[in-house]
CSV table of C-alpha atoms in Angstrom, one decimal:
chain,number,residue,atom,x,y,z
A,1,UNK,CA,0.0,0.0,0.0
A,2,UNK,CA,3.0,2.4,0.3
A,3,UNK,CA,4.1,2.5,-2.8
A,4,UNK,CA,0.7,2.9,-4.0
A,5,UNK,CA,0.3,5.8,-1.6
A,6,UNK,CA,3.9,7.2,-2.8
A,7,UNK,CA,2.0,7.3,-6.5
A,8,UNK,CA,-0.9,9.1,-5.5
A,9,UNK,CA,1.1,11.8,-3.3
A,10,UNK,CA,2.6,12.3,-6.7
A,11,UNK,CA,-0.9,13.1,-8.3
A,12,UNK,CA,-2.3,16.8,-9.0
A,13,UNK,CA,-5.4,17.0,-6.7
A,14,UNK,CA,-6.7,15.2,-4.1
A,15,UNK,CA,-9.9,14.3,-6.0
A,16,UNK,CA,-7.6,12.3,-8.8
A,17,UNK,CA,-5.5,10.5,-5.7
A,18,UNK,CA,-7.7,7.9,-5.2
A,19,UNK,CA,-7.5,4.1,-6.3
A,20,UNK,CA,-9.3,0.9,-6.0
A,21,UNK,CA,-7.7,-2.3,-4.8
A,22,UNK,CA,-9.0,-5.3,-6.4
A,23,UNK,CA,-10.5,-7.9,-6.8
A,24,UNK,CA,-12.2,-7.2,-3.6
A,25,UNK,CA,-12.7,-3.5,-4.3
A,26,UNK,CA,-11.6,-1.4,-1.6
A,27,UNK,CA,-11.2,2.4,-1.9
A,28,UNK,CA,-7.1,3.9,-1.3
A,29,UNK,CA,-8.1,6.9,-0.4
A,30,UNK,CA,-5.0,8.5,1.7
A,31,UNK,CA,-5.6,12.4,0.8
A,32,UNK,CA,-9.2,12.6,1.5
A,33,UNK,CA,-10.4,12.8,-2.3
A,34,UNK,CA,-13.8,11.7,-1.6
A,35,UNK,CA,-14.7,13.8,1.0
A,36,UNK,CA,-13.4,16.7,-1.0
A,37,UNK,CA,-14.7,15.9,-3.7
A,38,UNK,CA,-18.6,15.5,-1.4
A,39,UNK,CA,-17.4,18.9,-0.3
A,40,UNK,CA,-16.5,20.2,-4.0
A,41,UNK,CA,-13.1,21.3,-2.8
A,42,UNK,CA,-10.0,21.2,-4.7
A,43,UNK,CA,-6.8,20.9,-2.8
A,44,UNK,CA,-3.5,18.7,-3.9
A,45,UNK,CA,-2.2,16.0,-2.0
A,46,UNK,CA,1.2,17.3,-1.1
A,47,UNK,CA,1.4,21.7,-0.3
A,48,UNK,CA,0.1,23.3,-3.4
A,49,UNK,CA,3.7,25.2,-3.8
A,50,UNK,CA,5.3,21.2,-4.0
A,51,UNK,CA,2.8,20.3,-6.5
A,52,UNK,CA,2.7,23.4,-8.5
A,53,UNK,CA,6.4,22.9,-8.6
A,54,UNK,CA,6.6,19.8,-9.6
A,55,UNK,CA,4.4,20.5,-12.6
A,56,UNK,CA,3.3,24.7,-13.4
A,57,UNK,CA,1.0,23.2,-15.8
A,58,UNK,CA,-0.9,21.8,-13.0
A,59,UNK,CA,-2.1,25.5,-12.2
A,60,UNK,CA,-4.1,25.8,-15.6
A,61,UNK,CA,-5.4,22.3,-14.7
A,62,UNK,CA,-6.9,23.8,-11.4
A,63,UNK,CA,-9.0,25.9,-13.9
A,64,UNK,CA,-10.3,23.2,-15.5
A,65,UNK,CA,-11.2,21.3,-11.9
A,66,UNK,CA,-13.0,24.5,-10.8
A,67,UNK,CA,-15.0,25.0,-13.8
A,68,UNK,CA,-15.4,21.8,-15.3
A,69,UNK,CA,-16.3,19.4,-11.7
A,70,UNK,CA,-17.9,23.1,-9.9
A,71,UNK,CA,-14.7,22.7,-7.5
A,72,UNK,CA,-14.1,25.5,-4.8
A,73,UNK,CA,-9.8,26.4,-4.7
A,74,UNK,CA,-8.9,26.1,-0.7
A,75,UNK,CA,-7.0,29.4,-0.2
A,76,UNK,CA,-3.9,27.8,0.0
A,77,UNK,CA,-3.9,27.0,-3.4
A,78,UNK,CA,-5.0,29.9,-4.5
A,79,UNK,CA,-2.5,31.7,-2.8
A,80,UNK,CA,0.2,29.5,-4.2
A,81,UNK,CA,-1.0,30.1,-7.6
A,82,UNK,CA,-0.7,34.2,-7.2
A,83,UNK,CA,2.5,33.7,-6.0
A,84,UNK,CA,4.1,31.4,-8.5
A,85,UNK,CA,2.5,32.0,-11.8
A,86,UNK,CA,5.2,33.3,-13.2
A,87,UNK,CA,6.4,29.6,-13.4
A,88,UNK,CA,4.3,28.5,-16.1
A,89,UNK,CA,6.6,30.2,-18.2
A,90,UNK,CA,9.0,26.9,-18.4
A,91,UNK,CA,6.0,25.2,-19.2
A,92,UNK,CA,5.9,24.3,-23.2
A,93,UNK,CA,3.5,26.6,-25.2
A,94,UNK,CA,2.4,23.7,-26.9
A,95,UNK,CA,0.7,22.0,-23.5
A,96,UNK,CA,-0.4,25.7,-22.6
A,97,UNK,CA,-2.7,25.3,-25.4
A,98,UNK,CA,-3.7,21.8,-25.3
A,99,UNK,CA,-4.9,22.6,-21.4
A,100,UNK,CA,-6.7,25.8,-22.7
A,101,UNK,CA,-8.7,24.3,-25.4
A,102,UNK,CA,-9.5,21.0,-22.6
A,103,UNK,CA,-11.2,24.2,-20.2
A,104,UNK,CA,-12.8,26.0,-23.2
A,105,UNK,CA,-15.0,23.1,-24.0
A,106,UNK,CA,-16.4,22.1,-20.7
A,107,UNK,CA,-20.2,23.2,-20.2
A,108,UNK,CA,-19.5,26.6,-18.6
A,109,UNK,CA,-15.6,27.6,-18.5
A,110,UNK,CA,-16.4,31.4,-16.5
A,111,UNK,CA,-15.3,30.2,-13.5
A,112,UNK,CA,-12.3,27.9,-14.5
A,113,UNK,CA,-11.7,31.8,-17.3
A,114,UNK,CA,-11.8,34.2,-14.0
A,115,UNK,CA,-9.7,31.9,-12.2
A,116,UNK,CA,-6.6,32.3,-14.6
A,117,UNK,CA,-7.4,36.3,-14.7
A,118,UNK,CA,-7.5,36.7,-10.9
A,119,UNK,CA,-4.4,34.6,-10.0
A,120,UNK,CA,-2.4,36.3,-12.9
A,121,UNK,CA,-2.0,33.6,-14.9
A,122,UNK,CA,-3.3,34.7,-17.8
A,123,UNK,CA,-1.0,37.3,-17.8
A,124,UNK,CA,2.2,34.9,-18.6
A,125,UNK,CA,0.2,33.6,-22.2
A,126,UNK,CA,-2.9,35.1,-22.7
A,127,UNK,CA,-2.2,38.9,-21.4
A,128,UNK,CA,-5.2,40.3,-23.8
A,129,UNK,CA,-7.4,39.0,-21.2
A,130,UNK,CA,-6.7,41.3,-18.0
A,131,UNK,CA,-6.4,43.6,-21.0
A,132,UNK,CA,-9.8,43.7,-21.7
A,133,UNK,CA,-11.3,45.0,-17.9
A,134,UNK,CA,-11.9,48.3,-19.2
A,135,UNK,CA,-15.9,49.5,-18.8
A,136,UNK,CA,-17.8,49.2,-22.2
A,137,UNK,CA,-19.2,52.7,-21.6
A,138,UNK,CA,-18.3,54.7,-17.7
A,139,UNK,CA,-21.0,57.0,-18.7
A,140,UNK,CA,-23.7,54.1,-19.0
A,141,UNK,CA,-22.1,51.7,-17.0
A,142,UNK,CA,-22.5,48.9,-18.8
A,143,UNK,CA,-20.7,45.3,-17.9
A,144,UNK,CA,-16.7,45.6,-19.1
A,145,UNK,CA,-15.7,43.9,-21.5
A,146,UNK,CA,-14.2,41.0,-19.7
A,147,UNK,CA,-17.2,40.5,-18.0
A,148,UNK,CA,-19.0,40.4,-21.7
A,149,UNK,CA,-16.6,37.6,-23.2
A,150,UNK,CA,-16.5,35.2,-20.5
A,151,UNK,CA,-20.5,35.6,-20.9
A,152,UNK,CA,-20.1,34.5,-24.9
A,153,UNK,CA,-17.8,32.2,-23.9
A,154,UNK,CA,-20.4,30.3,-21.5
A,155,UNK,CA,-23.4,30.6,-23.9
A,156,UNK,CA,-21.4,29.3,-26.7
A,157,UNK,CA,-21.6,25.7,-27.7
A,158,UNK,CA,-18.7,24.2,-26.4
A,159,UNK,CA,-17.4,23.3,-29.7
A,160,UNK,CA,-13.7,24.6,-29.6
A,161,UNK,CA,-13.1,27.1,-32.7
A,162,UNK,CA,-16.2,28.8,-31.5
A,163,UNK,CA,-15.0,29.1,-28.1
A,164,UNK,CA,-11.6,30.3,-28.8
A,165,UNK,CA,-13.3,32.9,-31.5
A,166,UNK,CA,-15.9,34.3,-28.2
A,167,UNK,CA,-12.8,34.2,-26.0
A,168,UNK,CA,-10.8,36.8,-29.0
A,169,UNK,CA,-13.6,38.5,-30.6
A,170,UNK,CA,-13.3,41.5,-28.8
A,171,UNK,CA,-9.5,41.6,-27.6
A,172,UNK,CA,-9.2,44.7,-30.0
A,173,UNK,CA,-11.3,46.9,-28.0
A,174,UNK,CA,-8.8,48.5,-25.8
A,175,UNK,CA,-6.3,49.5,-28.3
A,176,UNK,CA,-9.5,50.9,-30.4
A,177,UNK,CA,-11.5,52.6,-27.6
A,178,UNK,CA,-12.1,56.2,-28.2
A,179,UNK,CA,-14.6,58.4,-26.3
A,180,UNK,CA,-16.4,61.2,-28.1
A,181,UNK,CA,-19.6,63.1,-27.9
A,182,UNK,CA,-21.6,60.3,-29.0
A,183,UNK,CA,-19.7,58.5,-26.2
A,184,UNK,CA,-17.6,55.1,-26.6
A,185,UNK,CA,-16.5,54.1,-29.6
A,186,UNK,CA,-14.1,50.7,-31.2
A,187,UNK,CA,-13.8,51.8,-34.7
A,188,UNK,CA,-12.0,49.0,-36.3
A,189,UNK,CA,-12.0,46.6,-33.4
A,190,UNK,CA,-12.5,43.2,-34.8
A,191,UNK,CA,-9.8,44.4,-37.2
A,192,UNK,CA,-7.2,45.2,-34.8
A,193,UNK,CA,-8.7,41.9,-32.8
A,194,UNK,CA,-8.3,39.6,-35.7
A,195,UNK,CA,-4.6,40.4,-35.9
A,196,UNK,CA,-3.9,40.3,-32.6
A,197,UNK,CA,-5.8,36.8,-32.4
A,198,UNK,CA,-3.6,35.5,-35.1
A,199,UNK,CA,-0.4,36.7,-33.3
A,200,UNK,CA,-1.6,35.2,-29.7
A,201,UNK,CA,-2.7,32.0,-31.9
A,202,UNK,CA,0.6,31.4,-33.7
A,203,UNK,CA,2.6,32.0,-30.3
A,204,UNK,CA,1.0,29.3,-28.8
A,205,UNK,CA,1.4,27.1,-31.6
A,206,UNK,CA,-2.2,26.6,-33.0
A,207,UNK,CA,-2.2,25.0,-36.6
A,208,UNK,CA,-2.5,27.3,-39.3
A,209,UNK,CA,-6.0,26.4,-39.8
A,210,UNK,CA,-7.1,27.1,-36.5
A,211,UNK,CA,-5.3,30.5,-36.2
A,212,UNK,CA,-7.4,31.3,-39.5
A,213,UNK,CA,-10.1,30.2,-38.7
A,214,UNK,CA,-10.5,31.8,-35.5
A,215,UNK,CA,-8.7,35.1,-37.0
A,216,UNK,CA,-11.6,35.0,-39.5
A,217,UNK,CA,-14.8,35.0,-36.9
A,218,UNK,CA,-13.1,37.5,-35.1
A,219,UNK,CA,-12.5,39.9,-37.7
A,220,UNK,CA,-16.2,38.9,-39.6
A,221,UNK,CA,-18.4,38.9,-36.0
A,222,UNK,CA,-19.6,42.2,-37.0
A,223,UNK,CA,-20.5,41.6,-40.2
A,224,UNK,CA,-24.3,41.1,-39.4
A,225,UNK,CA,-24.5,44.7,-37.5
A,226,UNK,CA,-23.3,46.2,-41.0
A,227,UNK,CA,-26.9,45.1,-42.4
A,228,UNK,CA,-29.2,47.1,-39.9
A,229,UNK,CA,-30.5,49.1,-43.1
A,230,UNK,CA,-31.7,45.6,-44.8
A,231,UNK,CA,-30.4,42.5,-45.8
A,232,UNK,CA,-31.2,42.5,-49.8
A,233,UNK,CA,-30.5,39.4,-51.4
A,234,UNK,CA,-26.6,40.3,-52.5
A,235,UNK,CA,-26.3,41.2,-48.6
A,236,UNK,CA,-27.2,37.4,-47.7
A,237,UNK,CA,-25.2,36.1,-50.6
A,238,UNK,CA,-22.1,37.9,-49.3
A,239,UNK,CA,-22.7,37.6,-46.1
A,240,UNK,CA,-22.4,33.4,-46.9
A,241,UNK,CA,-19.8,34.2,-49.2
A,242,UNK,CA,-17.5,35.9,-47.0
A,243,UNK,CA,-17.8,32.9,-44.0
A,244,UNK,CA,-17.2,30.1,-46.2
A,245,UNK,CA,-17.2,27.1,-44.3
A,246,UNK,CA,-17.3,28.8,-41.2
A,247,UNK,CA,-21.1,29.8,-41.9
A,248,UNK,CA,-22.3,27.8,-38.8
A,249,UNK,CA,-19.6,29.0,-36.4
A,250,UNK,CA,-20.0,33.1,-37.3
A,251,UNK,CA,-23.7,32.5,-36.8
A,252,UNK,CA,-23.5,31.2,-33.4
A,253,UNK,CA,-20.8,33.8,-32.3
A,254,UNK,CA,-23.2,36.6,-33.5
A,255,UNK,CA,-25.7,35.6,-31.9
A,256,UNK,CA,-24.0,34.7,-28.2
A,257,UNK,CA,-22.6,38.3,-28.7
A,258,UNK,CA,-26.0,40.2,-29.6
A,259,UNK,CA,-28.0,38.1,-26.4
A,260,UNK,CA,-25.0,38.9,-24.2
A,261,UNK,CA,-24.7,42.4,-24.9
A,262,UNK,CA,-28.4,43.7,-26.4
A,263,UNK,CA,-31.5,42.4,-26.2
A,264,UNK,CA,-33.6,44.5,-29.2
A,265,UNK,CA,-30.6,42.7,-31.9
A,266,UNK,CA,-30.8,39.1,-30.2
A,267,UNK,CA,-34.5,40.0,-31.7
A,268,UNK,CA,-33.5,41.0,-34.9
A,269,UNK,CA,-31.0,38.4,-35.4
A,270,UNK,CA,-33.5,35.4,-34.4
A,271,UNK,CA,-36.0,37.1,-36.8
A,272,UNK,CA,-33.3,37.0,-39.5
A,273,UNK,CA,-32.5,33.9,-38.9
């Protein structure tokens, strides 16, 4: 049983430390994973700063825990994350993204999404995020824009090119926000976002299809807004013209994006389509 329990000391959380002994099966259970997991906490078998050590990676993984299984962090590992994020930078850019796309397709990744933001570490390969916390409009006070993709994100399907396009689709707003007479203005945002999607994409080391085809929705998720005068027949064709194959996927980002933000075009949009 000892080197059984010297295996699962070595695991990420207490809620994957657990093993059956067989063939009468009885449950090794030396970390307490089952009563965590009744109590939907998520700790790790040895100090978080051992574990977290041992493997950085095992902080993005903690995202996934909390949003995917509705796990609550004990402060401890909370607290360890804050203070060693800066760690996942050894940590291959290639597993970065495989562990991001595994928490963007669980039912509802907000939690697991303000995790990384609130520890800082977003910061070390996804910076745009804590970038975006900047008020749609101070005078009207509506949600920021943070607040507004995570929403996207979550009423997505969790289908993973959509997801990744909600999570980008409006990282160009704060290098485009102006504020005028009419108020606040992102002339050009899903421009500025699509480039700066297929930069953060690349460094990361998405395939070239999945950097253009995210780079795409981003830069075509306003495209419907552009027909508020009518959509005449050449409107539709170009409209399906211009997506290509991605029809499917810039219809269900435009319309997460209108029922997130506006009511009066989720309307419209459902009538149009």
């Amino acid at each position: 049983a000892s080197a059984i329990e010297a295996d699962l000391s070595r695991r990420d959380f207490t809620v994957n430390a657990m093993a059956l002994a067989l063939p009468e099966p009885e449950l090794i259970d030396p970390f307490g994973g089952a009563s965590d997991l009744a109590a939907q906490v998520l700790r790790t078998p040895s100090g978080p700063e051992v574990s977290f050590a041992d493997d950085p990676l095992r902080m993005m993984r903690a995202a996934r825990f909390i949003a995917g299984y509705g796990l609550t962090p004990e402060d401890g590992l909370r607290d360890a994350v804050v203070a060693m994020a800066e760690r996942i930078d050894i940590v291959s850019a290639e597993r970065i993204r495989d562990e991001l796309d595994k928490l963007l397709v669980v039912d509802d990744p907000s939690a697991g999404l303000w995790f990384l933001v609130d520890t800082g570490l977003a910061d070390h390969f996804l910076p745009e995020l804590n970038a975006m916390r900047l008020e749609q409009d101070p005078i009207h006070r509506h949600k920021d824009v943070l607040a507004h993709t995570i929403a996207v994100v979550a009423k997505t399907q969790p289908e993973r090119i959509v997801r990744l396009a909600a999570l980008m689709h409006d990282i160009g707003k704060p290098r485009t926000r102006s504020i005028g007479e009419h108020g606040v203005s992102f002339h050009h945002h899903e421009v500025v976002g699509a480039r700066m999607t297929r930069k953060r994409m690349t460094a990361l080391r998405y395939s070239n299809d999945d950097v253009e085809a995210v780079s795409q929705l981003v830069e075509l998720h306003l495209r419907f807004h552009t027909y508020k005068m009518g959509w005449t027949d050449s409107a539709v064709r170009r409209f399906v013209r211009d997506a290509g194959p991605l029809l499917d996927e810039l219809i269900e980002l435009t319309r997460c994006d209108c029922t997130t933000r506006n009511q009066r075009k989720a309307a419209t949009l459902a009538a149009r389509m």
